[in-house]
Coordinates of C-alpha atoms in Angstrom, one line a residue:
X182 CA -0.3 -0.3 -0.1
X183 CA 2.7 2.5 0.9
X184 CA 4.6 2.3 -2.5
X185 CA 0.8 4.2 -3.8
X186 CA 1.0 7.0 -1.4
X187 CA 4.2 8.6 -3.4
X188 CA 3.2 8.2 -6.9
X189 CA -0.5 9.8 -6.2
X190 CA -2.1 6.0 -7.4
X191 CA -5.3 6.4 -5.4
X192 CA -7.0 4.2 -7.9
X193 CA -4.7 1.2 -7.1
X194 CA -4.5 1.9 -3.6
X195 CA -8.8 1.8 -3.4
X196 CA -8.5 -1.5 -5.6
X197 CA -5.8 -3.0 -2.9
X198 CA -8.4 -2.3 -0.1
X199 CA -11.9 -3.6 -2.4
X200 CA -9.4 -6.8 -2.6
X201 CA -8.5 -7.2 1.3
X202 CA -12.4 -6.8 1.5
X203 CA -13.4 -9.1 -1.1
X204 CA -11.2 -11.8 1.1
X205 CA -12.3 -11.0 4.6
X206 CA -9.8 -9.1 5.5
X207 CA -10.2 -6.1 7.1
X208 CA -7.8 -3.2 6.5
X209 CA -5.7 -2.0 9.4
X210 CA -5.3 1.9 10.4
X211 CA -2.1 1.6 8.3
X212 CA -3.4 0.6 5.0
X213 CA -6.8 2.9 5.4
X214 CA -4.3 6.2 6.1
X215 CA -2.4 5.3 3.2
X216 CA -5.7 5.3 1.0
X217 CA -6.8 8.6 2.0
X218 CA -3.1 10.0 1.9
X219 CA -3.2 8.9 -2.1
X220 CA -6.5 11.0 -2.9
X221 CA -6.4 13.9 -5.0
X222 CA -8.8 17.0 -4.0
X223 CA -10.6 16.2 -7.1
X224 CA -11.8 12.8 -5.0
X225 CA -12.1 14.2 -1.7
X226 CA -15.5 12.2 -0.9
X227 CA -13.7 9.0 -1.4
X228 CA -11.3 10.2 1.3
X229 CA -14.5 11.4 3.3
X230 CA -15.5 8.0 3.0
X231 CA -12.9 5.8 4.0
X232 CA -12.8 8.1 7.2
X233 CA -16.4 6.7 7.9
X234 CA -15.2 3.0 7.7
X235 CA -11.1 3.9 9.8
X236 CA -11.1 3.9 13.3
X237 CA -10.7 7.9 13.2
X238 CA -7.5 8.2 14.3
X239 CA -5.3 11.8 13.9
X240 CA -3.5 10.1 10.7
X241 CA -6.3 9.1 9.2
X242 CA -8.0 12.5 9.8
X243 CA -5.3 14.7 8.2
X244 CA -4.9 12.6 5.5
X245 CA -8.8 13.4 4.6
X246 CA -8.4 17.2 5.5
X247 CA -5.5 17.3 3.2
X248 CA -7.5 15.5 0.5
X249 CA -10.6 17.9 1.2
X250 CA -12.0 20.8 -0.4
X251 CA -11.5 24.1 2.2
X252 CA -14.8 24.3 3.8
X253 CA -15.2 20.5 4.3
X254 CA -11.5 20.4 5.8
X255 CA -12.8 23.1 7.7
X256 CA -15.8 21.4 9.3
X257 CA -13.2 18.5 9.7
X258 CA -11.0 20.4 11.9
X259 CA -13.7 21.6 14.1
X260 CA -15.5 18.7 14.7
X261 CA -12.3 17.0 16.2
X262 CA -12.5 19.6 19.4
X263 CA -15.4 18.5 21.1
X264 CA -14.1 14.7 20.9
X265 CA -11.0 13.6 22.5
X266 CA -9.3 13.4 19.6
X267 CA -8.3 16.8 19.5
X268 CA -6.1 18.4 16.4
X269 CA -2.6 18.3 15.9
X270 CA 0.4 21.1 13.7
X271 CA -0.5 18.6 11.1
X272 CA -4.2 18.8 11.0
X273 CA -4.2 22.7 11.1
X274 CA -1.2 23.0 8.4
X275 CA -4.1 20.3 6.2
X276 CA -6.4 22.8 6.5
X277 CA -4.0 25.9 5.7
X278 CA -2.8 24.2 2.6
X279 CA -6.5 23.4 1.7
X280 CA -8.1 26.7 2.3
X281 CA -4.6 28.2 0.3
X282 CA -5.2 25.9 -2.6
X283 CA -9.1 27.1 -2.8
X284 CA -8.2 30.5 -4.7
X285 CA -11.8 32.1 -3.2
X286 CA -13.1 34.7 -1.7
X287 CA -10.0 35.9 0.5
X288 CA -7.7 33.1 1.3
X289 CA -5.7 34.7 3.8
X290 CA -8.5 36.2 6.2
X291 CA -9.4 32.4 6.6
X292 CA -5.9 31.3 7.3
X293 CA -5.1 34.0 9.4
X294 CA -8.1 33.6 11.2
X295 CA -7.1 29.6 11.4
X296 CA -3.5 30.3 12.5
X297 CA -4.8 32.7 15.2
X298 CA -7.0 29.8 16.5
X299 CA -4.3 27.2 16.9
X300 CA -3.0 28.3 20.7
X301 CA -6.6 27.9 21.6
X302 CA -6.2 24.1 21.7
X303 CA -2.2 24.4 22.4
X304 CA -1.2 24.1 19.0
X305 CA 1.7 25.9 18.0
X306 CA 2.2 26.8 14.5
X307 CA 5.4 25.5 12.5
X308 CA 7.5 27.3 9.3
X309 CA 4.8 24.9 7.2
X310 CA 2.2 27.0 9.3
X311 CA 3.4 30.3 8.5
X312 CA 4.4 29.7 5.5
X313 CA 1.1 28.8 4.6
X314 CA -0.3 32.1 6.0
X315 CA 2.5 33.7 3.6
X316 CA 1.6 32.4 0.5
X317 CA -2.3 34.0 1.2
X318 CA -0.7 37.3 1.7
X319 CA 1.7 37.0 -1.1
X320 CA -0.7 36.7 -3.8
X321 CA -2.3 39.8 -2.3
X322 CA 0.6 41.9 -1.8
X323 CA -0.2 42.1 1.9
X324 CA 3.3 42.9 2.8
X325 CA 2.6 44.4 6.4
X326 CA 0.3 41.1 7.8
X327 CA 3.4 39.3 6.2
X328 CA 6.0 41.0 8.0
X329 CA 3.8 41.2 11.1
X330 CA 4.1 37.4 10.7
X331 CA 7.8 36.9 10.5
X332 CA 7.5 39.2 13.8
X333 CA 5.3 36.5 15.2
X334 CA 7.6 33.6 14.4
X335 CA 10.5 34.7 16.4
X336 CA 7.8 34.9 19.5
X337 CA 7.6 31.4 19.0
X338 CA 10.9 30.5 17.7
X339 CA 10.2 29.5 14.5
X340 CA 13.0 29.9 11.8
X341 CA 11.7 31.2 9.0
X342 CA 13.4 29.2 5.5
X343 CA 14.5 31.0 2.3
X344 CA 11.1 29.8 1.3
X345 CA 9.2 32.1 3.8
X346 CA 11.2 34.6 3.1
X347 CA 10.5 34.9 -0.4
X348 CA 6.7 34.7 0.1
X349 CA 7.6 38.0 2.0
X350 CA 9.5 39.5 -0.3
X351 CA 7.1 38.6 -3.5
X352 CA 4.6 40.6 -1.0
X353 CA 6.8 43.2 -0.9
X354 CA 7.0 43.6 -4.9
X355 CA 3.2 43.8 -5.3
X356 CA 3.3 46.4 -3.3
X357 CA 6.6 48.1 -4.3
X358 CA 7.7 48.2 -0.2
X359 CA 11.6 48.1 -1.5
X360 CA 13.1 49.5 2.0
X361 CA 11.4 46.6 3.8
X362 CA 12.6 44.0 0.9
X363 CA 16.2 45.4 1.8
X364 CA 15.5 45.3 5.5
X365 CA 14.5 41.5 4.6
X366 CA 17.3 40.9 2.6
X367 CA 19.7 42.0 5.5
X368 CA 17.8 39.3 8.0
X369 CA 18.3 36.3 5.3
X370 CA 22.3 37.3 5.7
X371 CA 22.0 37.6 9.5
X372 CA 20.7 34.6 9.7
X373 CA 22.8 32.6 6.8
X374 CA 20.0 31.8 4.5
X375 CA 20.8 30.1 1.1
X376 CA 19.9 33.1 -1.7
X377 CA 19.1 32.3 -4.9
X378 CA 19.0 34.1 -8.2
X379 CA 15.0 34.2 -7.6
X380 CA 15.3 35.9 -4.4
X381 CA 18.0 38.5 -5.9
X382 CA 15.6 39.0 -9.1
X383 CA 12.5 39.9 -6.8
X384 CA 14.3 42.8 -4.9
X385 CA 15.3 43.9 -8.2
X386 CA 12.1 43.8 -9.2
X387 CA 10.8 45.5 -6.4
X388 CA 13.0 48.3 -7.4
X389 CA 11.8 48.5 -10.5
X390 CA 8.2 49.1 -9.2
X391 CA 9.2 51.7 -6.9
X392 CA 11.5 53.3 -9.7
X393 CA 14.7 52.7 -7.1
X394 CA 17.0 52.3 -10.2
X395 CA 20.8 52.8 -8.1
X396 CA 20.1 50.2 -5.3
X397 CA 18.3 47.9 -8.2
X398 CA 21.8 48.3 -9.7
X399 CA 24.1 47.9 -6.9
X400 CA 22.6 44.8 -6.2
X401 CA 22.5 43.5 -10.0
X402 CA 26.1 44.3 -9.7
X403 CA 26.8 42.7 -6.3
X404 CA 25.0 39.8 -6.5
X405 CA 28.3 37.3 -6.8
X406 CA 28.9 38.1 -2.6
X407 CA 25.8 35.4 -2.7
X408 CA 27.3 33.2 -5.0
X409 CA 25.0 34.2 -7.6
X410 CA 25.3 35.2 -10.9
X411 CA 22.6 37.4 -12.6
X412 CA 20.9 36.7 -15.3
X413 CA 18.5 38.5 -17.7
X414 CA 15.3 38.9 -16.1
X415 CA 17.4 40.5 -13.3
X416 CA 19.0 42.7 -15.6
X417 CA 15.9 43.7 -17.7
X418 CA 14.3 44.3 -14.8
X419 CA 17.1 47.2 -13.3
X420 CA 16.2 48.5 -16.9
X421 CA 13.3 49.0 -16.3
X422 CA 13.8 50.9 -12.9
X423 CA 16.3 53.3 -14.8
X424 CA 13.7 53.5 -17.9
X425 CA 11.3 54.3 -14.4
X426 CA 13.4 56.9 -13.5
X427 CA 14.8 58.3 -16.6
X428 CA 18.2 57.1 -16.0
X429 CA 19.0 57.0 -19.4
X430 CA 23.1 56.9 -19.2
X431 CA 22.7 54.0 -16.6
X432 CA 20.7 52.1 -18.7
X433 CA 22.7 52.4 -21.9
X434 CA 25.9 51.0 -20.0
X435 CA 23.8 48.5 -18.4
X436 CA 22.1 47.1 -22.1
X437 CA 26.2 47.5 -23.5
X438 CA 27.0 44.7 -20.8
X439 CA 24.2 42.1 -21.8
X440 CA 25.4 40.0 -24.5
X441 CA 23.9 40.0 -27.7
X442 CA 21.9 37.0 -28.1
X443 CA 20.4 37.3 -24.5
X444 CA 19.0 41.2 -25.4
X445 CA 14.7 40.8 -25.6
X446 CA 12.4 43.5 -26.7
X447 CA 12.2 44.1 -23.0
X448 CA 15.9 44.7 -22.6
X449 CA 15.6 47.3 -24.9
X450 CA 12.1 49.0 -24.1
X451 CA 13.7 49.6 -20.7
X452 CA 16.5 52.1 -21.9
X453 CA 14.1 53.2 -24.6
X454 CA 12.0 54.9 -21.8
X455 CA 14.7 55.6 -20.2
X456 CA 15.7 57.8 -22.8
X457 CA 12.5 58.9 -23.4
X458 CA 12.1 59.9 -19.8
X459 CA 15.4 62.3 -20.1
X460 CA 14.4 63.4 -23.7
X461 CA 17.7 62.1 -25.3
X462 CA 15.4 61.8 -28.4
X463 CA 18.7 60.6 -30.9
X464 CA 19.7 57.6 -28.6
X465 CA 15.8 56.5 -28.3
X466 CA 16.0 56.6 -31.9
X467 CA 19.0 54.6 -32.1
X468 CA 18.0 51.9 -29.7
X469 CA 14.5 52.0 -31.6
X470 CA 16.8 51.2 -34.5
X471 CA 18.9 48.8 -33.2
X472 CA 15.9 46.7 -32.0
X473 CA 14.3 46.1 -35.3
X474 CA 18.2 45.3 -36.7
X475 CA 18.1 42.2 -33.7
X476 CA 14.9 41.1 -35.5
X477 CA 13.0 42.1 -32.4
X478 CA 9.7 43.9 -32.7
X479 CA 9.2 47.0 -30.4
X480 CA 6.7 47.5 -27.8
X481 CA 3.7 49.2 -27.8
X482 CA 5.4 52.1 -25.1
X483 CA 8.1 52.3 -27.7
X484 CA 5.5 53.3 -30.5
X485 CA 4.6 56.1 -28.2
X486 CA 8.4 57.1 -27.9
X487 CA 8.9 57.1 -31.6
X488 CA 6.0 59.1 -32.1
X489 CA 7.5 62.0 -29.7
X490 CA 10.8 61.7 -31.6
X491 CA 9.4 62.2 -34.9
X492 CA 7.6 65.6 -33.0
X493 CA 10.7 66.4 -31.7
X494 CA 13.3 65.2 -34.3
X495 CA 11.7 65.7 -37.3
X496 CA 10.7 63.2 -39.9
X497 CA 14.2 64.0 -42.1
X498 CA 15.8 62.5 -38.9
X499 CA 14.5 59.0 -38.9
X500 CA 15.3 56.4 -42.0
X501 CA 12.9 55.9 -44.5
X502 CA 12.7 52.2 -44.1
X503 CA 12.6 52.4 -40.9
X504 CA 9.7 54.9 -41.1
X505 CA 8.0 52.7 -43.4
X506 CA 8.9 49.6 -40.9
X507 CA 7.2 51.5 -38.0
X508 CA 4.5 52.1 -40.0
X509 CA 4.1 48.3 -40.7
X510 CA 4.3 47.4 -37.2
X511 CA 1.9 50.0 -35.9
X512 CA 0.0 48.3 -38.4
X513 CA 0.9 44.6 -36.6
X514 CA 0.2 45.7 -33.3
X515 CA -3.4 47.0 -34.2
X516 CA -5.0 44.3 -35.8
X517 CA -3.7 41.9 -32.7
X518 CA -4.8 44.2 -30.2
X519 CA -8.5 44.0 -32.0

């Protein structure tokens, strides 16, 4: 039976139970628990049926909660309390996971209420409990709540993980809370947590949303101290930060550092935006030409920059072939948007 669980072979697990019943062999708690654990959420009703025929131990209930939809999971958890069988952290974590996976309404509110109720039955949340709520906060950008959870983790002596901090950083990115993100970076370094390229890129993207181009570039050029090599995602986010702030010279310098094949239309668009914001129209023209020379299509914002550049520099500044190409690309963009 245990061979079925890791592979999600719930159909075979149930067939095995039926075969035992046909031979008048009563399945024990281990067999039932394994079958329940094999059931995905899409067949939670089967898991519930198995629970009804089991001895109702803590493992069976936890497995059923994990397989259930969040409404049923909450009911199962609440019904445990009047009985002698009290829920443990595994039951709560399974319910938190079901709540987070529902994606309905405001999962973070239900998860927060559930987490706060754990001490009522003398259950202390662990890093999995906190991470479940942090994931819900992450999707809605509730970085202040996420930050308070980090403080709560310290109070109950739960050490954050890289995944936990990653959820908080994503919430900061959603809200553009770059200062909080860098404070968290310091916390991660102090706790000797392993930084990876995803963490670094999230920090840079947070800077991009807040137009903090200097902080974005400083982090990009110093990822080596974390044994992380910058990639085109982080570079494009840094270019976006430069574009937002009009830091055209730094943008051009970074664009030169990106190797030819790694440059994307996003790379050029960030530099074009920086030049446009600083009214460096000649450079904007050169970058638009370079975009097309690299067989890349300028984005919608770049078309807007081209119109402004035409107005500022005059049509004579532009190669005729480029104007024809620009008109053709604009027509394609228009037809695609309809």
